[in-house]
Amino acid sequence: MPYPRSALRRLLAVTSACVLSGTAVLALAPVAGAEPSTPVAYPSGATATRYSGLAFDACTAPPLSTVQAWNASPYRALGVYVSGVNRTCAQPQLTASWVASVSKLKWRLIPIHKGLQPPCGARPTDAKISTSPATARSQGTAAAQQAVTAAKALGMLPGSALYNDIEHYSQTESVCRTAVLTYVSAWTKELHRIGYVSGVYMNLNLGAKQLADVYTSTTYARPDALWIARYDGVDSLKGWAGIADSKWAVHQRAKQYRGSHDETYGGVTLNIDNDRLDAPVATVAHPYKVTSTTPLNARTGPSTSYPVSGTHAPGSSVKVVCQAPGSKVGTTSVWDKLSNGSYVSDHYVSTPSGTGYSAPLPRCTYPYQVTAAGGLTERSGPGSGYTAVGTSPNGALAWVTCQRAGSTVGATKVWDRLDNGHYVSDHYVATPSSTSYSKPVPRC
């Protein structure tokens, strides 16, 4: 955002035996995930949300009336500055109520943290990252905590992607380079520990290339998504100079391709930057009503075979974060995951569709990075004997929807089903457990 506006994971210690049958589950916390692929500790009510399409960002979050007018625009995602000591503009509109209202209009939100800036770049007046690696590391950790606190206050749930805005900096100063990379690495590790997805915004030539240069480095944790600035008027998410298309390759990219200018839709003019996204964004809960005439059972997974974990009274409100396939109830096999991590059949919830999935609710997914150095083979079923149907590059996000037992690979029989229907061995995915199932991912 321009001025003035705006298989290393397998080293985890595992000592418990696991039984992969029925509903047996062992979930290990990612206590000290190894770089570059560190596991994400998604809590029970988490899910990731992604957006593919045109977006814009503005220095100040616009009024709700403006967003309503801009329903006439080609944009359906909006970048908002949620936190950071170097935020340029005030955010009088940016409240939890605003986030809920904008989300109800089917807009996706891109949370931005504009915190400390490179010691050899950005504006001279900006608060800067320390050139001491130890201090830079603690600053990155603190930045993640600050961003998560702000995001939670706005109703952005675990599983949301938070983007750290790192402005342009000199590419020739090694001390500065180390400070920035250390800060970003700590930001990523702390977000993963808390259960959020890590994003970074950088100038393509004055920052992002250096991040790409350490893509496989065991010194730094790799962020999950990269948002570049390159004002060439081209909105392509491929062919970035100095960054191979195999890096951040699976719904992990965004590009800001035009800087500050005015656009008008619905009779309302805004000063914006243009963006193209295919990347994770914020996750929010959407309220709906229970339509059953008797108490609705909530279960620990998306099926009537899972244990009952609670009930919801007829006519009561439930907060849905995502939808998942499960056992059929009435006219639908869709189940709604609630913000407390439980599931209810969509047959008894007032979502728009009575038979399928309902926008703007996302599908329940849990992205983790691929750890296989040479890329990970995707197969048609949960085993090495199934047909190869694709490949996920090293560092790509495996958008996991569920897990099931299959053939043994390494120390595990767990296979992850991706949102494209393919399967990959969990041995090569940075989930919290290296031997068994990882909560909160359900069984297939």
Coordinates of N, CA and C in Angstrom, one line a residue, residues 32-151:
A32 N 6.4 -26.5 18.5 CA 7.6 -25.8 18.0 C 7.9 -26.2 16.5
G33 N 6.9 -26.0 15.7 CA 7.0 -26.4 14.3 C 8.3 -25.9 13.6
A34 N 8.9 -26.8 12.8 CA 10.1 -26.4 12.2 C 9.9 -25.6 10.9
E35 N 10.8 -24.7 10.6 CA 10.8 -23.9 9.4 C 11.2 -24.8 8.2
P36 N 10.7 -24.5 7.0 CA 9.9 -23.3 6.7 C 8.4 -23.6 6.8
S37 N 7.9 -24.9 6.8 CA 6.5 -25.2 6.9 C 6.1 -25.4 8.3
T38 N 5.5 -24.5 9.0 CA 5.1 -24.7 10.4 C 3.6 -24.9 10.4
P39 N 3.1 -25.9 11.3 CA 1.7 -26.2 11.4 C 0.9 -25.2 12.0
V40 N -0.4 -25.2 11.6 CA -1.4 -24.2 12.1 C -2.3 -24.9 13.1
A41 N -2.4 -24.3 14.3 CA -3.2 -24.9 15.4 C -4.6 -24.4 15.3
Y42 N -5.4 -24.8 14.3 CA -6.8 -24.3 14.2 C -7.6 -24.7 15.4
P43 N -8.3 -23.8 16.0 CA -9.2 -24.2 17.1 C -10.5 -24.8 16.5
S44 N -11.4 -25.3 17.4 CA -12.5 -26.1 16.9 C -13.4 -25.3 16.0
G45 N -13.6 -24.0 16.3 CA -14.6 -23.2 15.5 C -14.0 -22.6 14.2
A46 N -12.8 -23.0 13.9 CA -12.1 -22.3 12.8 C -12.4 -22.9 11.4
T47 N -12.3 -22.1 10.4 CA -12.2 -22.5 9.0 C -11.5 -21.5 8.2
A48 N -10.9 -21.8 7.1 CA -10.3 -20.8 6.2 C -11.4 -20.4 5.2
T49 N -11.2 -19.2 4.7 CA -12.1 -18.7 3.6 C -11.2 -18.1 2.5
R50 N -11.5 -18.3 1.3 CA -10.7 -17.7 0.2 C -11.6 -17.0 -0.8
Y51 N -10.9 -16.1 -1.5 CA -11.6 -15.3 -2.5 C -10.8 -15.3 -3.8
S52 N -11.5 -15.5 -4.9 CA -10.9 -15.4 -6.2 C -11.6 -14.4 -7.0
G53 N -10.9 -13.3 -7.4 CA -11.6 -12.2 -8.2 C -11.0 -10.9 -7.9
L54 N -11.6 -9.9 -8.4 CA -11.2 -8.5 -8.2 C -11.5 -8.0 -6.8
A55 N -10.6 -7.1 -6.3 CA -10.8 -6.5 -5.0 C -10.2 -5.1 -5.0
F56 N -10.5 -4.3 -4.0 CA -9.8 -3.0 -3.8 C -9.5 -2.8 -2.4
D57 N -8.6 -1.9 -2.1 CA -8.3 -1.5 -0.8 C -8.3 0.0 -0.7
A58 N -8.8 0.6 0.4 CA -8.8 2.0 0.6 C -8.2 2.3 1.9
C59 N -7.6 3.5 2.1 CA -7.0 3.9 3.3 C -7.9 3.8 4.5
T60 N -9.1 4.3 4.3 CA -10.1 4.2 5.4 C -11.3 3.3 4.9
A61 N -11.7 2.4 5.8 CA -12.8 1.6 5.5 C -14.0 2.5 5.1
P62 N -14.7 2.3 4.0 CA -15.8 3.1 3.6 C -17.1 2.9 4.4
P63 N -18.0 3.8 4.5 CA -19.3 3.6 5.1 C -20.0 2.5 4.5
L64 N -20.9 1.9 5.3 CA -21.7 0.8 4.8 C -22.5 1.2 3.6
S65 N -23.0 2.4 3.5 CA -23.8 2.9 2.4 C -23.0 2.9 1.1
T66 N -21.7 3.2 1.3 CA -20.8 3.2 0.1 C -20.6 1.8 -0.4
V67 N -20.4 0.9 0.5 CA -20.2 -0.5 0.1 C -21.5 -1.0 -0.6
Q68 N -22.7 -0.6 -0.1 CA -23.9 -1.0 -0.7 C -24.0 -0.4 -2.1
A69 N -23.6 0.8 -2.3 CA -23.6 1.4 -3.6 C -22.6 0.7 -4.6
W70 N -21.5 0.3 -4.0 CA -20.5 -0.4 -4.8 C -20.8 -1.9 -5.1
N71 N -22.0 -2.3 -4.7 CA -22.5 -3.6 -5.2 C -22.6 -3.6 -6.8
A72 N -22.6 -2.3 -7.3 CA -22.7 -2.2 -8.8 C -21.3 -2.3 -9.4
S73 N -20.2 -2.5 -8.6 CA -18.9 -2.6 -9.1 C -18.5 -4.0 -9.4
P74 N -17.3 -4.2 -10.1 CA -16.9 -5.6 -10.3 C -16.2 -6.2 -9.1
Y75 N -16.1 -5.5 -8.0 CA -15.3 -5.9 -6.9 C -16.2 -6.6 -5.9
R76 N -15.7 -7.7 -5.2 CA -16.4 -8.3 -4.2 C -15.6 -8.6 -2.9
A77 N -14.4 -8.0 -2.9 CA -13.5 -8.1 -1.7 C -12.9 -6.7 -1.5
L78 N -12.6 -6.5 -0.2 CA -12.2 -5.2 0.3 C -11.1 -5.3 1.3
G79 N -10.0 -4.6 1.1 CA -8.9 -4.6 2.1 C -9.1 -3.6 3.1
V80 N -9.0 -4.0 4.4 CA -9.2 -3.1 5.5 C -8.0 -3.1 6.5
Y81 N -7.6 -2.0 7.0 CA -6.5 -1.9 7.9 C -7.0 -2.1 9.3
V82 N -6.7 -3.3 9.9 CA -7.3 -3.6 11.2 C -6.4 -3.2 12.3
S83 N -5.1 -3.0 12.1 CA -4.2 -2.7 13.2 C -2.8 -2.3 12.7
G84 N -2.0 -1.9 13.6 CA -0.6 -1.5 13.3 C -0.3 -0.1 13.7
V85 N 0.9 0.1 14.2 CA 1.4 1.4 14.7 C 1.5 2.4 13.5
N86 N 1.7 1.9 12.3 CA 1.9 2.8 11.1 C 0.7 2.9 10.2
R87 N -0.5 2.6 10.8 CA -1.7 2.8 10.0 C -1.8 4.3 9.7
T88 N -2.0 4.7 8.5 CA -2.1 6.1 8.1 C -3.4 6.8 8.4
C89 N -4.5 6.1 8.2 CA -5.8 6.7 8.3 C -6.6 6.2 9.5
A90 N -7.5 7.0 10.0 CA -8.4 6.6 11.0 C -9.4 5.7 10.4
Q91 N -10.1 4.9 11.3 CA -11.0 3.9 10.9 C -12.3 4.0 11.6
P92 N -13.1 5.1 11.5 CA -14.3 5.3 12.3 C -15.4 4.3 11.9
Q93 N -15.4 3.7 10.7 CA -16.4 2.8 10.3 C -16.1 1.4 10.7
L94 N -14.8 1.1 10.9 CA -14.4 -0.3 11.1 C -14.7 -0.8 12.5
T95 N -15.9 -1.4 12.6 CA -16.4 -2.0 13.8 C -16.9 -3.4 13.5
A96 N -17.2 -4.2 14.6 CA -17.7 -5.5 14.4 C -19.1 -5.5 13.7
S97 N -19.9 -4.5 14.0 CA -21.2 -4.3 13.3 C -21.0 -4.1 11.8
W98 N -20.0 -3.2 11.4 CA -19.7 -3.0 10.0 C -19.2 -4.2 9.3
V99 N -18.4 -5.0 10.0 CA -17.9 -6.2 9.4 C -19.0 -7.2 9.1
A100 N -19.9 -7.3 10.1 CA -21.1 -8.2 9.9 C -22.0 -7.8 8.8
S101 N -22.2 -6.5 8.7 CA -23.1 -6.0 7.7 C -22.5 -6.1 6.3
V102 N -21.2 -5.8 6.1 CA -20.6 -5.9 4.8 C -20.5 -7.4 4.4
S103 N -20.2 -8.3 5.4 CA -20.2 -9.7 5.1 C -21.6 -10.2 4.6
K104 N -22.6 -9.7 5.2 CA -24.0 -10.1 4.9 C -24.3 -9.7 3.4
L105 N -23.6 -8.7 2.9 CA -23.8 -8.2 1.5 C -22.9 -9.1 0.6
K106 N -22.3 -10.1 1.1 CA -21.5 -11.1 0.4 C -20.2 -10.5 -0.1
W107 N -19.6 -9.6 0.6 CA -18.3 -9.1 0.4 C -17.3 -9.9 1.3
R108 N -16.1 -10.1 0.8 CA -15.1 -10.7 1.5 C -14.1 -9.6 2.0
L109 N -13.5 -9.8 3.2 CA -12.6 -8.8 3.7 C -11.2 -9.3 3.8
I110 N -10.3 -8.4 3.5 CA -8.8 -8.7 3.5 C -8.2 -7.9 4.7
P111 N -8.0 -8.6 5.8 CA -7.4 -7.8 7.0 C -5.9 -7.5 6.8
I112 N -5.6 -6.2 7.0 CA -4.2 -5.7 6.8 C -3.7 -5.2 8.2
H113 N -2.5 -5.6 8.5 CA -1.8 -5.0 9.7 C -0.6 -4.2 9.1
K114 N -0.7 -2.9 9.4 CA 0.4 -2.0 9.0 C 1.2 -1.6 10.2
G115 N 2.2 -2.5 10.6 CA 3.0 -2.3 11.8 C 4.3 -1.8 11.5
L116 N 5.3 -2.3 12.2 CA 6.7 -1.8 12.0 C 7.2 -2.0 10.6
Q117 N 8.0 -1.1 10.1 CA 8.5 -1.1 8.8 C 10.0 -1.4 8.7
P118 N 10.5 -1.7 7.5 CA 11.9 -2.1 7.4 C 12.8 -0.9 7.8
P119 N 13.9 -1.3 8.5 CA 14.9 -0.2 9.0 C 15.6 0.5 7.9
C120 N 15.5 0.0 6.6 CA 16.2 0.6 5.5 C 15.2 1.0 4.4
G121 N 14.0 1.3 4.8 CA 13.0 1.6 3.8 C 11.8 2.3 4.4
A122 N 10.7 2.3 3.6 CA 9.4 3.0 3.9 C 9.7 4.4 4.2
R123 N 8.8 5.1 5.0 CA 9.0 6.5 5.3 C 9.9 6.7 6.5
P124 N 10.7 7.7 6.5 CA 11.7 8.0 7.6 C 11.0 8.1 8.9
T125 N 9.7 8.6 8.9 CA 9.0 8.8 10.2 C 8.4 7.6 10.7
D126 N 8.3 6.5 10.0 CA 7.7 5.2 10.4 C 8.5 4.6 11.6
A127 N 7.7 4.0 12.5 CA 8.4 3.1 13.5 C 8.9 1.9 12.8
K128 N 10.1 1.5 13.1 CA 10.9 0.5 12.3 C 11.2 -0.8 13.1
I129 N 11.4 -1.8 12.3 CA 11.8 -3.1 12.8 C 13.3 -3.0 13.3
S130 N 13.6 -3.6 14.4 CA 14.9 -3.5 14.9 C 15.9 -4.3 14.1
T131 N 17.1 -3.8 14.0 CA 18.2 -4.5 13.3 C 18.8 -5.7 14.1
S132 N 18.4 -5.8 15.4 CA 18.7 -6.9 16.2 C 17.8 -8.1 15.9
P133 N 18.3 -9.2 15.4 CA 17.4 -10.3 15.1 C 16.5 -10.8 16.2
A134 N 17.1 -10.8 17.4 CA 16.3 -11.2 18.6 C 15.2 -10.3 18.8
T135 N 15.4 -9.0 18.7 CA 14.4 -8.0 18.9 C 13.4 -8.0 17.8
A136 N 13.8 -8.2 16.6 CA 12.9 -8.3 15.4 C 12.0 -9.5 15.5
R137 N 12.5 -10.6 16.1 CA 11.7 -11.8 16.3 C 10.6 -11.5 17.3
S138 N 10.9 -10.8 18.4 CA 9.9 -10.5 19.4 C 8.9 -9.5 18.8
Q139 N 9.4 -8.6 18.0 CA 8.5 -7.6 17.4 C 7.5 -8.3 16.4
G140 N 8.0 -9.3 15.7 CA 7.1 -10.0 14.8 C 6.0 -10.8 15.5
T141 N 6.4 -11.4 16.6 CA 5.5 -12.1 17.5 C 4.4 -11.2 18.1
A142 N 4.9 -10.0 18.5 CA 3.9 -9.1 19.1 C 3.0 -8.5 18.0
A143 N 3.5 -8.3 16.8 CA 2.6 -7.9 15.7 C 1.5 -8.8 15.4
A144 N 1.8 -10.1 15.4 CA 0.8 -11.2 15.2 C -0.2 -11.1 16.3
Q145 N 0.2 -11.0 17.5 CA -0.8 -10.9 18.6 C -1.7 -9.7 18.6
Q146 N -1.1 -8.6 18.2 CA -1.9 -7.4 18.0 C -2.9 -7.5 16.9
A147 N -2.5 -8.1 15.8 CA -3.4 -8.2 14.7 C -4.5 -9.2 15.0
V148 N -4.2 -10.3 15.7 CA -5.2 -11.2 16.1 C -6.2 -10.6 17.1
T149 N -5.7 -9.8 18.0 CA -6.6 -9.2 19.0 C -7.6 -8.2 18.2
A150 N -7.1 -7.4 17.3 CA -7.9 -6.5 16.5 C -8.9 -7.3 15.6
A151 N -8.4 -8.3 15.0 CA -9.3 -9.1 14.1 C -10.4 -9.8 14.9

